[in-house]
């Protein structure tokens, strides 16, 4: 039956299944007993009709007496697949059809708007994150990763502060928080401080990351200055400090004389203290000798 081939077309899809339809080429008196439908995740897969292996392929067999349409089930949500079909009878299998691509419905998770009400609820030393406001994109969320930092770490990094650790001040709260967790509490925060927050949500269709900013209340329960005012003030302070430090370290004509001046001042002060102490000791000895 090597001269017979079939074709396949997509007629419908869902989150975990796709409906396909096959059509047998007109090959005269050849009798078809059934069909083998093979499919494979398309991710990192290169279609090559001249080199079709069986590794990692899944397949189903249907009878020719059944309907010409069929459904592949239990597929991964929001994912792309490749599929092919070949007919067979008691003499063997025909030529495989050309492979086609199809996708199940669904997309990576969709984050809530950065200005959405009630997504981040602030208190003095903690905040509540309402993770249930993330949309799953049609595919169930499988986990979250969450990290945060105080906004000051960002400005310290601009100055190259030694207090800024290698990961930019980020604190990893979780690398795979289970989706059943609808609310998350971040504790032990500094009062009256702006923070950065990055949340990434994962499902079968992919991963999506979103960044937020929030501020804790002051110790009296008041709100802090707006973020744009805080950024402007910190940028001014950072720029001044960077200018001074940069002028000292980047220009040898300034740096070397400054170091020499400091050394001279230390020597002069040390010498003055030494001479003063010696004079006071001599005067004390002189007084003692006069009394005797």
C-alpha atoms as an extended CHARMM CRD file, in Angstrom:
* protein
*
       292  EXT
         1         1  UNK       CA              0.0000000000        0.0000000000        0.0000000000  PROA      1               0.0000000000
         2         2  UNK       CA              3.0170000000        2.2560000000       -0.3050000000  PROA      2               0.0000000000
         3         3  UNK       CA              1.4110000000        4.2480000000       -3.1420000000  PROA      3               0.0000000000
         4         4  UNK       CA             -1.5520000000        5.4280000000       -1.0580000000  PROA      4               0.0000000000
         5         5  UNK       CA             -1.4780000000        8.5830000000        1.0320000000  PROA      5               0.0000000000
         6         6  UNK       CA             -3.8730000000       10.6510000000        3.1380000000  PROA      6               0.0000000000
         7         7  UNK       CA             -4.2770000000       14.3030000000        4.0040000000  PROA      7               0.0000000000
         8         8  UNK       CA             -5.3640000000       15.9280000000        7.2460000000  PROA      8               0.0000000000
         9         9  UNK       CA             -6.9860000000       19.2580000000        8.1090000000  PROA      9               0.0000000000
        10        10  UNK       CA             -7.9890000000       21.1270000000       11.2600000000  PROA      10              0.0000000000
        11        11  UNK       CA            -11.6990000000       21.6520000000       11.9030000000  PROA      11              0.0000000000
        12        12  UNK       CA            -11.7960000000       22.7830000000       15.5530000000  PROA      12              0.0000000000
        13        13  UNK       CA             -9.7560000000       23.2930000000       18.7080000000  PROA      13              0.0000000000
        14        14  UNK       CA            -10.0770000000       23.7130000000       22.4750000000  PROA      14              0.0000000000
        15        15  UNK       CA             -7.8000000000       24.0960000000       25.5090000000  PROA      15              0.0000000000
        16        16  UNK       CA             -6.8710000000       20.4040000000       25.6910000000  PROA      16              0.0000000000
        17        17  UNK       CA             -7.9370000000       18.9220000000       22.3670000000  PROA      17              0.0000000000
        18        18  UNK       CA             -8.1640000000       19.4820000000       18.6240000000  PROA      18              0.0000000000
        19        19  UNK       CA            -10.5730000000       18.1000000000       16.0580000000  PROA      19              0.0000000000
        20        20  UNK       CA             -9.0540000000       16.9350000000       12.7760000000  PROA      20              0.0000000000
        21        21  UNK       CA            -10.4410000000       15.5550000000        9.5570000000  PROA      21              0.0000000000
        22        22  UNK       CA             -8.7360000000       13.1190000000        7.2200000000  PROA      22              0.0000000000
        23        23  UNK       CA             -9.2520000000       12.5810000000        3.5230000000  PROA      23              0.0000000000
        24        24  UNK       CA             -7.9820000000        9.5740000000        1.6150000000  PROA      24              0.0000000000
        25        25  UNK       CA             -6.5030000000       10.2120000000       -1.8150000000  PROA      25              0.0000000000
        26        26  UNK       CA             -8.2250000000        8.5120000000       -4.7200000000  PROA      26              0.0000000000
        27        27  UNK       CA             -6.1570000000        5.3770000000       -5.2450000000  PROA      27              0.0000000000
        28        28  UNK       CA             -8.5120000000        3.1670000000       -7.1960000000  PROA      28              0.0000000000
        29        29  UNK       CA             -9.4150000000       -0.2430000000       -5.7250000000  PROA      29              0.0000000000
        30        30  UNK       CA             -7.0980000000       -0.0960000000       -2.6790000000  PROA      30              0.0000000000
        31        31  UNK       CA             -8.9150000000       -0.9050000000        0.5490000000  PROA      31              0.0000000000
        32        32  UNK       CA             -8.0300000000        1.0800000000        3.6960000000  PROA      32              0.0000000000
        33        33  UNK       CA             -8.4240000000       -0.6930000000        7.0430000000  PROA      33              0.0000000000
        34        34  UNK       CA             -7.5600000000        2.3030000000        9.2490000000  PROA      34              0.0000000000
        35        35  UNK       CA             -5.3820000000        5.2810000000        9.9750000000  PROA      35              0.0000000000
        36        36  UNK       CA             -2.5410000000        6.1160000000       12.3620000000  PROA      36              0.0000000000
        37        37  UNK       CA             -2.4970000000        9.7410000000       13.5560000000  PROA      37              0.0000000000
        38        38  UNK       CA              0.8110000000       10.8130000000       15.1020000000  PROA      38              0.0000000000
        39        39  UNK       CA              1.3980000000       14.1010000000       16.9270000000  PROA      39              0.0000000000
        40        40  UNK       CA              4.2150000000       15.8560000000       18.7500000000  PROA      40              0.0000000000
        41        41  UNK       CA              4.7860000000       19.1130000000       20.6330000000  PROA      41              0.0000000000
        42        42  UNK       CA              6.1600000000       21.6200000000       18.1290000000  PROA      42              0.0000000000
        43        43  UNK       CA              8.3850000000       23.3740000000       20.6430000000  PROA      43              0.0000000000
        44        44  UNK       CA             12.0520000000       23.0150000000       19.5960000000  PROA      44              0.0000000000
        45        45  UNK       CA             10.9810000000       20.5770000000       16.8830000000  PROA      45              0.0000000000
        46        46  UNK       CA             12.1120000000       21.0230000000       13.2820000000  PROA      46              0.0000000000
        47        47  UNK       CA              9.7780000000       19.5420000000       10.6810000000  PROA      47              0.0000000000
        48        48  UNK       CA             11.7280000000       17.3900000000        8.2630000000  PROA      48              0.0000000000
        49        49  UNK       CA              9.6750000000       15.1380000000        6.0060000000  PROA      49              0.0000000000
        50        50  UNK       CA             12.8220000000       13.2740000000        4.9960000000  PROA      50              0.0000000000
        51        51  UNK       CA             13.7480000000       12.3690000000        8.5590000000  PROA      51              0.0000000000
        52        52  UNK       CA             10.6480000000       11.3870000000       10.5110000000  PROA      52              0.0000000000
        53        53  UNK       CA             11.5750000000        9.4240000000       13.6080000000  PROA      53              0.0000000000
        54        54  UNK       CA              9.3340000000        7.8880000000       16.2450000000  PROA      54              0.0000000000
        55        55  UNK       CA             10.9980000000        9.3470000000       19.3320000000  PROA      55              0.0000000000
        56        56  UNK       CA              8.5810000000       11.2990000000       21.5810000000  PROA      56              0.0000000000
        57        57  UNK       CA              5.7380000000       10.9400000000       19.0960000000  PROA      57              0.0000000000
        58        58  UNK       CA              2.3220000000        9.8980000000       20.3440000000  PROA      58              0.0000000000
        59        59  UNK       CA             -0.1710000000        8.1660000000       18.0990000000  PROA      59              0.0000000000
        60        60  UNK       CA             -3.7150000000        6.8650000000       17.9450000000  PROA      60              0.0000000000
        61        61  UNK       CA             -5.2390000000        4.3490000000       15.5420000000  PROA      61              0.0000000000
        62        62  UNK       CA             -8.7370000000        4.6810000000       14.1160000000  PROA      62              0.0000000000
        63        63  UNK       CA            -10.7340000000        2.3440000000       11.9240000000  PROA      63              0.0000000000
        64        64  UNK       CA            -11.6830000000        3.3150000000        8.4120000000  PROA      64              0.0000000000
        65        65  UNK       CA            -15.2670000000        2.3960000000        9.2210000000  PROA      65              0.0000000000
        66        66  UNK       CA            -15.4630000000        5.1560000000       11.8360000000  PROA      66              0.0000000000
        67        67  UNK       CA            -16.1800000000        8.8030000000       11.0830000000  PROA      67              0.0000000000
        68        68  UNK       CA            -13.6600000000       10.7340000000        8.9940000000  PROA      68              0.0000000000
        69        69  UNK       CA            -13.1810000000       13.2640000000       11.8010000000  PROA      69              0.0000000000
        70        70  UNK       CA            -11.5590000000       12.5910000000       15.1470000000  PROA      70              0.0000000000
        71        71  UNK       CA            -10.3020000000       14.4660000000       18.2150000000  PROA      71              0.0000000000
        72        72  UNK       CA             -6.8890000000       14.3930000000       19.8280000000  PROA      72              0.0000000000
        73        73  UNK       CA             -7.4510000000       14.7010000000       23.5730000000  PROA      73              0.0000000000
        74        74  UNK       CA             -5.3960000000       15.3990000000       26.6970000000  PROA      74              0.0000000000
        75        75  UNK       CA             -3.1740000000       17.8520000000       24.8620000000  PROA      75              0.0000000000
        76        76  UNK       CA             -1.2230000000       20.5550000000       26.6470000000  PROA      76              0.0000000000
        77        77  UNK       CA             -3.1480000000       23.8080000000       26.9980000000  PROA      77              0.0000000000
        78        78  UNK       CA             -2.0340000000       26.7610000000       24.8940000000  PROA      78              0.0000000000
        79        79  UNK       CA              0.6270000000       24.7690000000       23.0410000000  PROA      79              0.0000000000
        80        80  UNK       CA              1.5840000000       24.1620000000       19.4210000000  PROA      80              0.0000000000
        81        81  UNK       CA              1.7180000000       20.6690000000       17.9610000000  PROA      81              0.0000000000
        82        82  UNK       CA              2.6690000000       19.0270000000       14.6760000000  PROA      82              0.0000000000
        83        83  UNK       CA              0.6820000000       16.0690000000       13.3500000000  PROA      83              0.0000000000
        84        84  UNK       CA              0.5710000000       13.6730000000       10.4020000000  PROA      84              0.0000000000
        85        85  UNK       CA             -1.5980000000       10.7520000000        9.2810000000  PROA      85              0.0000000000
        86        86  UNK       CA             -0.9500000000        7.5540000000        7.3600000000  PROA      86              0.0000000000
        87        87  UNK       CA             -3.3450000000        4.9190000000        6.1130000000  PROA      87              0.0000000000
        88        88  UNK       CA             -2.7820000000        1.1830000000        6.4220000000  PROA      88              0.0000000000
        89        89  UNK       CA             -4.3040000000       -2.1490000000        5.3930000000  PROA      89              0.0000000000
        90        90  UNK       CA             -3.2330000000       -5.7610000000        5.5460000000  PROA      90              0.0000000000
        91        91  UNK       CA             -0.4790000000       -5.0840000000        3.0400000000  PROA      91              0.0000000000
        92        92  UNK       CA              1.2020000000       -2.3840000000        5.0880000000  PROA      92              0.0000000000
        93        93  UNK       CA              1.2420000000        1.3790000000        5.6120000000  PROA      93              0.0000000000
        94        94  UNK       CA              0.9460000000        4.0970000000        3.0120000000  PROA      94              0.0000000000
        95        95  UNK       CA              2.9760000000        7.2750000000        2.7230000000  PROA      95              0.0000000000
        96        96  UNK       CA              2.5800000000        9.6790000000        5.6750000000  PROA      96              0.0000000000
        97        97  UNK       CA              0.7660000000       12.8910000000        4.9260000000  PROA      97              0.0000000000
        98        98  UNK       CA              2.4750000000       16.2430000000        5.0320000000  PROA      98              0.0000000000
        99        99  UNK       CA              2.7580000000       17.4750000000        8.6000000000  PROA      99              0.0000000000
       100       100  UNK       CA              0.6220000000       20.3750000000        9.7320000000  PROA      100             0.0000000000
       101       101  UNK       CA              0.8250000000       22.6090000000       12.7890000000  PROA      101             0.0000000000
       102       102  UNK       CA             -2.0380000000       23.3800000000       15.1150000000  PROA      102             0.0000000000
       103       103  UNK       CA             -2.4190000000       24.9900000000       18.5210000000  PROA      103             0.0000000000
       104       104  UNK       CA             -4.6670000000       24.3750000000       21.4600000000  PROA      104             0.0000000000
       105       105  UNK       CA             -6.4500000000       27.3760000000       22.9280000000  PROA      105             0.0000000000
       106       106  UNK       CA             -4.9580000000       29.3580000000       25.7900000000  PROA      106             0.0000000000
       107       107  UNK       CA             -2.2100000000       31.8700000000       26.5310000000  PROA      107             0.0000000000
       108       108  UNK       CA              0.3180000000       32.6160000000       29.2990000000  PROA      108             0.0000000000
       109       109  UNK       CA             -1.1520000000       34.1560000000       32.4740000000  PROA      109             0.0000000000
       110       110  UNK       CA             -2.3360000000       37.7560000000       32.2690000000  PROA      110             0.0000000000
       111       111  UNK       CA             -1.2590000000       40.0540000000       35.1320000000  PROA      111             0.0000000000
       112       112  UNK       CA             -3.6150000000       42.5400000000       36.7680000000  PROA      112             0.0000000000
       113       113  UNK       CA             -3.2540000000       46.1680000000       35.8040000000  PROA      113             0.0000000000
       114       114  UNK       CA             -0.4930000000       47.9460000000       37.7070000000  PROA      114             0.0000000000
       115       115  UNK       CA             -3.0270000000       50.4170000000       39.0110000000  PROA      115             0.0000000000
       116       116  UNK       CA             -5.7350000000       47.8690000000       39.7920000000  PROA      116             0.0000000000
       117       117  UNK       CA             -7.5230000000       48.4530000000       43.0580000000  PROA      117             0.0000000000
       118       118  UNK       CA             -7.0710000000       45.8720000000       45.7970000000  PROA      118             0.0000000000
       119       119  UNK       CA             -4.2540000000       43.9640000000       44.0850000000  PROA      119             0.0000000000
       120       120  UNK       CA             -1.7030000000       45.2570000000       46.6210000000  PROA      120             0.0000000000
       121       121  UNK       CA             -3.0490000000       46.2910000000       50.0340000000  PROA      121             0.0000000000
       122       122  UNK       CA             -0.4800000000       48.1940000000       52.0960000000  PROA      122             0.0000000000
       123       123  UNK       CA             -0.0410000000       48.4210000000       55.8590000000  PROA      123             0.0000000000
       124       124  UNK       CA              2.7640000000       49.7850000000       58.0280000000  PROA      124             0.0000000000
       125       125  UNK       CA              5.1300000000       46.7790000000       57.9800000000  PROA      125             0.0000000000
       126       126  UNK       CA              3.4120000000       44.3550000000       55.5980000000  PROA      126             0.0000000000
       127       127  UNK       CA              1.3930000000       44.1750000000       52.3720000000  PROA      127             0.0000000000
       128       128  UNK       CA             -1.2230000000       41.7270000000       51.1010000000  PROA      128             0.0000000000
       129       129  UNK       CA             -0.9300000000       40.5640000000       47.4780000000  PROA      129             0.0000000000
       130       130  UNK       CA             -4.1750000000       39.2840000000       45.9350000000  PROA      130             0.0000000000
       131       131  UNK       CA             -2.7920000000       36.7070000000       43.5220000000  PROA      131             0.0000000000
       132       132  UNK       CA             -6.2870000000       35.6050000000       42.5310000000  PROA      132             0.0000000000
       133       133  UNK       CA             -6.5610000000       38.7690000000       40.4180000000  PROA      133             0.0000000000
       134       134  UNK       CA             -4.1800000000       37.2130000000       37.8700000000  PROA      134             0.0000000000
       135       135  UNK       CA             -6.0420000000       35.7780000000       34.8740000000  PROA      135             0.0000000000
       136       136  UNK       CA             -4.9930000000       32.2640000000       33.8950000000  PROA      136             0.0000000000
       137       137  UNK       CA             -5.2380000000       32.9960000000       30.1460000000  PROA      137             0.0000000000
       138       138  UNK       CA             -7.4540000000       29.9530000000       29.6790000000  PROA      138             0.0000000000
       139       139  UNK       CA             -4.8250000000       27.5250000000       31.0620000000  PROA      139             0.0000000000
       140       140  UNK       CA             -4.6370000000       26.7880000000       34.8110000000  PROA      140             0.0000000000
       141       141  UNK       CA             -1.7730000000       28.6030000000       36.5780000000  PROA      141             0.0000000000
       142       142  UNK       CA              0.7800000000       26.1060000000       37.8740000000  PROA      142             0.0000000000
       143       143  UNK       CA              2.8690000000       28.3910000000       40.0830000000  PROA      143             0.0000000000
       144       144  UNK       CA              4.2070000000       31.8450000000       40.9370000000  PROA      144             0.0000000000
       145       145  UNK       CA              7.6920000000       33.1970000000       41.5870000000  PROA      145             0.0000000000
       146       146  UNK       CA              7.9380000000       36.3690000000       43.6700000000  PROA      146             0.0000000000
       147       147  UNK       CA             10.7450000000       38.7160000000       44.6960000000  PROA      147             0.0000000000
       148       148  UNK       CA             10.9190000000       42.2350000000       46.1190000000  PROA      148             0.0000000000
       149       149  UNK       CA             13.3390000000       44.9230000000       47.2980000000  PROA      149             0.0000000000
       150       150  UNK       CA             13.2770000000       48.3610000000       48.8610000000  PROA      150             0.0000000000
       151       151  UNK       CA             13.4500000000       51.1330000000       46.3010000000  PROA      151             0.0000000000
       152       152  UNK       CA             16.5570000000       52.5420000000       47.9720000000  PROA      152             0.0000000000
       153       153  UNK       CA             18.5920000000       49.5150000000       46.8110000000  PROA      153             0.0000000000
       154       154  UNK       CA             18.1010000000       50.6780000000       43.2370000000  PROA      154             0.0000000000
       155       155  UNK       CA             19.5530000000       54.0970000000       43.9650000000  PROA      155             0.0000000000
       156       156  UNK       CA             22.4200000000       52.6210000000       45.9690000000  PROA      156             0.0000000000
       157       157  UNK       CA             23.3120000000       50.4890000000       42.9570000000  PROA      157             0.0000000000
       158       158  UNK       CA             23.6360000000       53.6470000000       40.8520000000  PROA      158             0.0000000000
       159       159  UNK       CA             26.3520000000       54.8080000000       43.2400000000  PROA      159             0.0000000000
       160       160  UNK       CA             28.0520000000       51.3920000000       43.4310000000  PROA      160             0.0000000000
       161       161  UNK       CA             27.4570000000       51.1900000000       47.1750000000  PROA      161             0.0000000000
       162       162  UNK       CA             29.1830000000       48.2780000000       48.9160000000  PROA      162             0.0000000000
       163       163  UNK       CA             25.9700000000       47.7820000000       50.8560000000  PROA      163             0.0000000000
       164       164  UNK       CA             24.2510000000       46.7240000000       47.6680000000  PROA      164             0.0000000000
       165       165  UNK       CA             24.5130000000       42.9710000000       47.2980000000  PROA      165             0.0000000000
       166       166  UNK       CA             25.1650000000       41.1080000000       44.0600000000  PROA      166             0.0000000000
       167       167  UNK       CA             21.5130000000       40.4980000000       43.1840000000  PROA      167             0.0000000000
       168       168  UNK       CA             20.5730000000       44.1660000000       43.3570000000  PROA      168             0.0000000000
       169       169  UNK       CA             18.9550000000       43.9170000000       46.7690000000  PROA      169             0.0000000000
       170       170  UNK       CA             16.2510000000       41.5260000000       45.6080000000  PROA      170             0.0000000000
       171       171  UNK       CA             14.7680000000       39.1950000000       48.2040000000  PROA      171             0.0000000000
       172       172  UNK       CA             13.2920000000       36.0090000000       46.7270000000  PROA      172             0.0000000000
       173       173  UNK       CA             10.0920000000       35.1550000000       48.5190000000  PROA      173             0.0000000000
       174       174  UNK       CA              9.2210000000       32.0810000000       46.4750000000  PROA      174             0.0000000000
       175       175  UNK       CA             10.3790000000       30.3820000000       43.2810000000  PROA      175             0.0000000000
       176       176  UNK       CA              7.2990000000       28.1870000000       42.9100000000  PROA      176             0.0000000000
       177       177  UNK       CA              4.3570000000       29.2920000000       45.0020000000  PROA      177             0.0000000000
       178       178  UNK       CA              1.4230000000       26.9300000000       44.4890000000  PROA      178             0.0000000000
       179       179  UNK       CA             -1.5740000000       28.4090000000       42.6390000000  PROA      179             0.0000000000
       180       180  UNK       CA             -3.9430000000       27.4940000000       45.4860000000  PROA      180             0.0000000000
       181       181  UNK       CA             -2.4510000000       30.4210000000       47.4010000000  PROA      181             0.0000000000
       182       182  UNK       CA             -4.9280000000       33.2010000000       46.5880000000  PROA      182             0.0000000000
       183       183  UNK       CA             -3.3910000000       35.7880000000       48.9370000000  PROA      183             0.0000000000
       184       184  UNK       CA              0.2250000000       36.3930000000       49.9100000000  PROA      184             0.0000000000
       185       185  UNK       CA              1.4970000000       38.4670000000       52.8380000000  PROA      185             0.0000000000
       186       186  UNK       CA              4.9540000000       40.0530000000       52.7100000000  PROA      186             0.0000000000
       187       187  UNK       CA              6.0240000000       40.8760000000       56.2680000000  PROA      187             0.0000000000
       188       188  UNK       CA              8.8000000000       42.7620000000       58.0770000000  PROA      188             0.0000000000
       189       189  UNK       CA              8.8900000000       45.6780000000       55.6600000000  PROA      189             0.0000000000
       190       190  UNK       CA             10.2160000000       49.1560000000       56.4730000000  PROA      190             0.0000000000
       191       191  UNK       CA              7.4630000000       51.6730000000       57.2970000000  PROA      191             0.0000000000
       192       192  UNK       CA              6.9520000000       54.5580000000       54.9160000000  PROA      192             0.0000000000
       193       193  UNK       CA              9.1240000000       53.0470000000       52.1780000000  PROA      193             0.0000000000
       194       194  UNK       CA              8.6930000000       52.4490000000       48.4680000000  PROA      194             0.0000000000
       195       195  UNK       CA              9.3430000000       48.8910000000       47.2670000000  PROA      195             0.0000000000
       196       196  UNK       CA              9.7170000000       47.0910000000       43.9330000000  PROA      196             0.0000000000
       197       197  UNK       CA              7.8710000000       43.8210000000       43.3830000000  PROA      197             0.0000000000
       198       198  UNK       CA              8.2410000000       41.3000000000       40.5380000000  PROA      198             0.0000000000
       199       199  UNK       CA              5.7240000000       38.4790000000       40.1360000000  PROA      199             0.0000000000
       200       200  UNK       CA              5.9770000000       35.7940000000       37.4410000000  PROA      200             0.0000000000
       201       201  UNK       CA              3.1220000000       33.3640000000       36.8090000000  PROA      201             0.0000000000
       202       202  UNK       CA              3.4750000000       30.0940000000       34.8930000000  PROA      202             0.0000000000
       203       203  UNK       CA              1.0460000000       27.8200000000       33.0820000000  PROA      203             0.0000000000
       204       204  UNK       CA              1.3070000000       25.2490000000       30.2840000000  PROA      204             0.0000000000
       205       205  UNK       CA              1.2250000000       28.0160000000       27.6600000000  PROA      205             0.0000000000
       206       206  UNK       CA              4.2150000000       29.8630000000       29.0970000000  PROA      206             0.0000000000
       207       207  UNK       CA              5.4360000000       32.3330000000       31.6920000000  PROA      207             0.0000000000
       208       208  UNK       CA              4.6450000000       36.0030000000       32.1190000000  PROA      208             0.0000000000
       209       209  UNK       CA              6.3510000000       38.4850000000       34.4410000000  PROA      209             0.0000000000
       210       210  UNK       CA              5.0740000000       41.8070000000       35.7360000000  PROA      210             0.0000000000
       211       211  UNK       CA              6.7090000000       44.4780000000       37.8960000000  PROA      211             0.0000000000
       212       212  UNK       CA              4.9500000000       46.6670000000       40.4490000000  PROA      212             0.0000000000
       213       213  UNK       CA              5.8040000000       49.4220000000       42.9200000000  PROA      213             0.0000000000
       214       214  UNK       CA              4.1480000000       49.8450000000       46.2970000000  PROA      214             0.0000000000
       215       215  UNK       CA              4.7210000000       51.8630000000       49.4660000000  PROA      215             0.0000000000
       216       216  UNK       CA              4.1420000000       50.8850000000       53.0650000000  PROA      216             0.0000000000
       217       217  UNK       CA              2.3900000000       53.3540000000       55.3570000000  PROA      217             0.0000000000
       218       218  UNK       CA              4.3210000000       55.4950000000       57.8020000000  PROA      218             0.0000000000
       219       219  UNK       CA              4.4590000000       54.6020000000       61.4970000000  PROA      219             0.0000000000
       220       220  UNK       CA              1.4900000000       56.9080000000       62.0690000000  PROA      220             0.0000000000
       221       221  UNK       CA             -0.5090000000       55.1900000000       59.3120000000  PROA      221             0.0000000000
       222       222  UNK       CA             -0.1160000000       58.0060000000       56.7680000000  PROA      222             0.0000000000
       223       223  UNK       CA              0.7260000000       57.5640000000       53.0890000000  PROA      223             0.0000000000
       224       224  UNK       CA              4.1450000000       58.5010000000       51.7320000000  PROA      224             0.0000000000
       225       225  UNK       CA              5.0830000000       60.9700000000       49.0180000000  PROA      225             0.0000000000
       226       226  UNK       CA              4.1370000000       59.9400000000       45.4620000000  PROA      226             0.0000000000
       227       227  UNK       CA              6.6060000000       57.7450000000       43.6310000000  PROA      227             0.0000000000
       228       228  UNK       CA              7.5140000000       60.4270000000       41.0750000000  PROA      228             0.0000000000
       229       229  UNK       CA              8.4190000000       62.8580000000       43.8810000000  PROA      229             0.0000000000
       230       230  UNK       CA             10.4800000000       60.1950000000       45.6390000000  PROA      230             0.0000000000
       231       231  UNK       CA             12.2700000000       59.3170000000       42.3850000000  PROA      231             0.0000000000
       232       232  UNK       CA             13.0410000000       62.9710000000       41.6910000000  PROA      232             0.0000000000
       233       233  UNK       CA             14.4550000000       63.5320000000       45.1830000000  PROA      233             0.0000000000
       234       234  UNK       CA             16.5430000000       60.3400000000       45.1210000000  PROA      234             0.0000000000
       235       235  UNK       CA             17.8310000000       61.1000000000       41.6190000000  PROA      235             0.0000000000
       236       236  UNK       CA             18.9890000000       64.5450000000       42.7870000000  PROA      236             0.0000000000
       237       237  UNK       CA             20.7440000000       63.1130000000       45.8500000000  PROA      237             0.0000000000
       238       238  UNK       CA             22.2640000000       60.2840000000       43.8380000000  PROA      238             0.0000000000
       239       239  UNK       CA             23.4490000000       62.6170000000       41.0930000000  PROA      239             0.0000000000
       240       240  UNK       CA             25.1750000000       64.9330000000       43.5650000000  PROA      240             0.0000000000
       241       241  UNK       CA             26.9200000000       62.0540000000       45.3290000000  PROA      241             0.0000000000
       242       242  UNK       CA             27.9650000000       60.4440000000       42.0820000000  PROA      242             0.0000000000
       243       243  UNK       CA             29.3540000000       63.7460000000       40.8260000000  PROA      243             0.0000000000
       244       244  UNK       CA             31.4840000000       64.2760000000       43.9290000000  PROA      244             0.0000000000
       245       245  UNK       CA             32.7310000000       60.7020000000       44.1460000000  PROA      245             0.0000000000
       246       246  UNK       CA             33.3080000000       60.5160000000       40.4120000000  PROA      246             0.0000000000
       247       247  UNK       CA             35.3120000000       63.7470000000       40.4160000000  PROA      247             0.0000000000
       248       248  UNK       CA             37.5860000000       62.3790000000       43.1360000000  PROA      248             0.0000000000
       249       249  UNK       CA             38.2330000000       58.9560000000       41.7040000000  PROA      249             0.0000000000
       250       250  UNK       CA             38.0730000000       59.5450000000       37.9730000000  PROA      250             0.0000000000
       251       251  UNK       CA             40.4800000000       62.5230000000       37.7770000000  PROA      251             0.0000000000
       252       252  UNK       CA             44.0230000000       61.8240000000       39.1160000000  PROA      252             0.0000000000
       253       253  UNK       CA             44.7320000000       65.5620000000       39.1880000000  PROA      253             0.0000000000
       254       254  UNK       CA             42.1000000000       65.8610000000       41.9000000000  PROA      254             0.0000000000
       255       255  UNK       CA             42.3970000000       62.4710000000       43.5640000000  PROA      255             0.0000000000
       256       256  UNK       CA             46.1850000000       62.4790000000       44.2050000000  PROA      256             0.0000000000
       257       257  UNK       CA             46.3580000000       66.0010000000       45.7180000000  PROA      257             0.0000000000
       258       258  UNK       CA             43.3240000000       65.1960000000       47.8790000000  PROA      258             0.0000000000
       259       259  UNK       CA             45.0080000000       62.0730000000       49.2680000000  PROA      259             0.0000000000
       260       260  UNK       CA             48.2620000000       63.9870000000       49.8540000000  PROA      260             0.0000000000
       261       261  UNK       CA             46.3850000000       66.7170000000       51.6940000000  PROA      261             0.0000000000
       262       262  UNK       CA             44.7310000000       64.1680000000       53.9680000000  PROA      262             0.0000000000
       263       263  UNK       CA             48.1080000000       62.5240000000       54.7160000000  PROA      263             0.0000000000
       264       264  UNK       CA             49.7320000000       65.8870000000       55.4940000000  PROA      264             0.0000000000
       265       265  UNK       CA             46.8830000000       66.8200000000       57.8140000000  PROA      265             0.0000000000
       266       266  UNK       CA             47.2360000000       63.5190000000       59.6740000000  PROA      266             0.0000000000
       267       267  UNK       CA             50.9960000000       64.0130000000       60.0570000000  PROA      267             0.0000000000
       268       268  UNK       CA             50.5970000000       67.6260000000       61.2460000000  PROA      268             0.0000000000
       269       269  UNK       CA             47.8860000000       66.7590000000       63.7560000000  PROA      269             0.0000000000
       270       270  UNK       CA             49.8260000000       63.7540000000       65.0500000000  PROA      270             0.0000000000
       271       271  UNK       CA             53.0270000000       65.8270000000       65.4150000000  PROA      271             0.0000000000
       272       272  UNK       CA             51.1840000000       68.6040000000       67.2020000000  PROA      272             0.0000000000
       273       273  UNK       CA             49.6350000000       66.1730000000       69.6510000000  PROA      273             0.0000000000
       274       274  UNK       CA             53.0230000000       64.5400000000       70.2600000000  PROA      274             0.0000000000
       275       275  UNK       CA             54.7620000000       67.8780000000       70.8960000000  PROA      275             0.0000000000
       276       276  UNK       CA             51.9770000000       69.0390000000       73.1970000000  PROA      276             0.0000000000
       277       277  UNK       CA             52.1810000000       65.8620000000       75.2580000000  PROA      277             0.0000000000
       278       278  UNK       CA             55.9730000000       66.1220000000       75.5120000000  PROA      278             0.0000000000
       279       279  UNK       CA             55.8020000000       69.7580000000       76.6060000000  PROA      279             0.0000000000
       280       280  UNK       CA             53.2140000000       69.0060000000       79.2560000000  PROA      280             0.0000000000
       281       281  UNK       CA             55.4270000000       66.1720000000       80.5520000000  PROA      281             0.0000000000
       282       282  UNK       CA             58.4910000000       68.4250000000       80.7250000000  PROA      282             0.0000000000
       283       283  UNK       CA             56.5400000000       71.1040000000       82.5860000000  PROA      283             0.0000000000
       284       284  UNK       CA             55.3310000000       68.5140000000       85.0670000000  PROA      284             0.0000000000
       285       285  UNK       CA             58.8990000000       67.3200000000       85.6650000000  PROA      285             0.0000000000
       286       286  UNK       CA             60.1050000000       70.8920000000       86.0950000000  PROA      286             0.0000000000
       287       287  UNK       CA             57.4680000000       71.6020000000       88.7030000000  PROA      287             0.0000000000
       288       288  UNK       CA             58.3990000000       68.4190000000       90.5720000000  PROA      288             0.0000000000
       289       289  UNK       CA             62.0940000000       69.3910000000       90.6050000000  PROA      289             0.0000000000
       290       290  UNK       CA             61.3100000000       72.9040000000       91.9000000000  PROA      290             0.0000000000
       291       291  UNK       CA             59.3120000000       71.4400000000       94.8050000000  PROA      291             0.0000000000
       292       292  UNK       CA             62.2400000000       69.2890000000       95.8490000000  PROA      292             0.0000000000
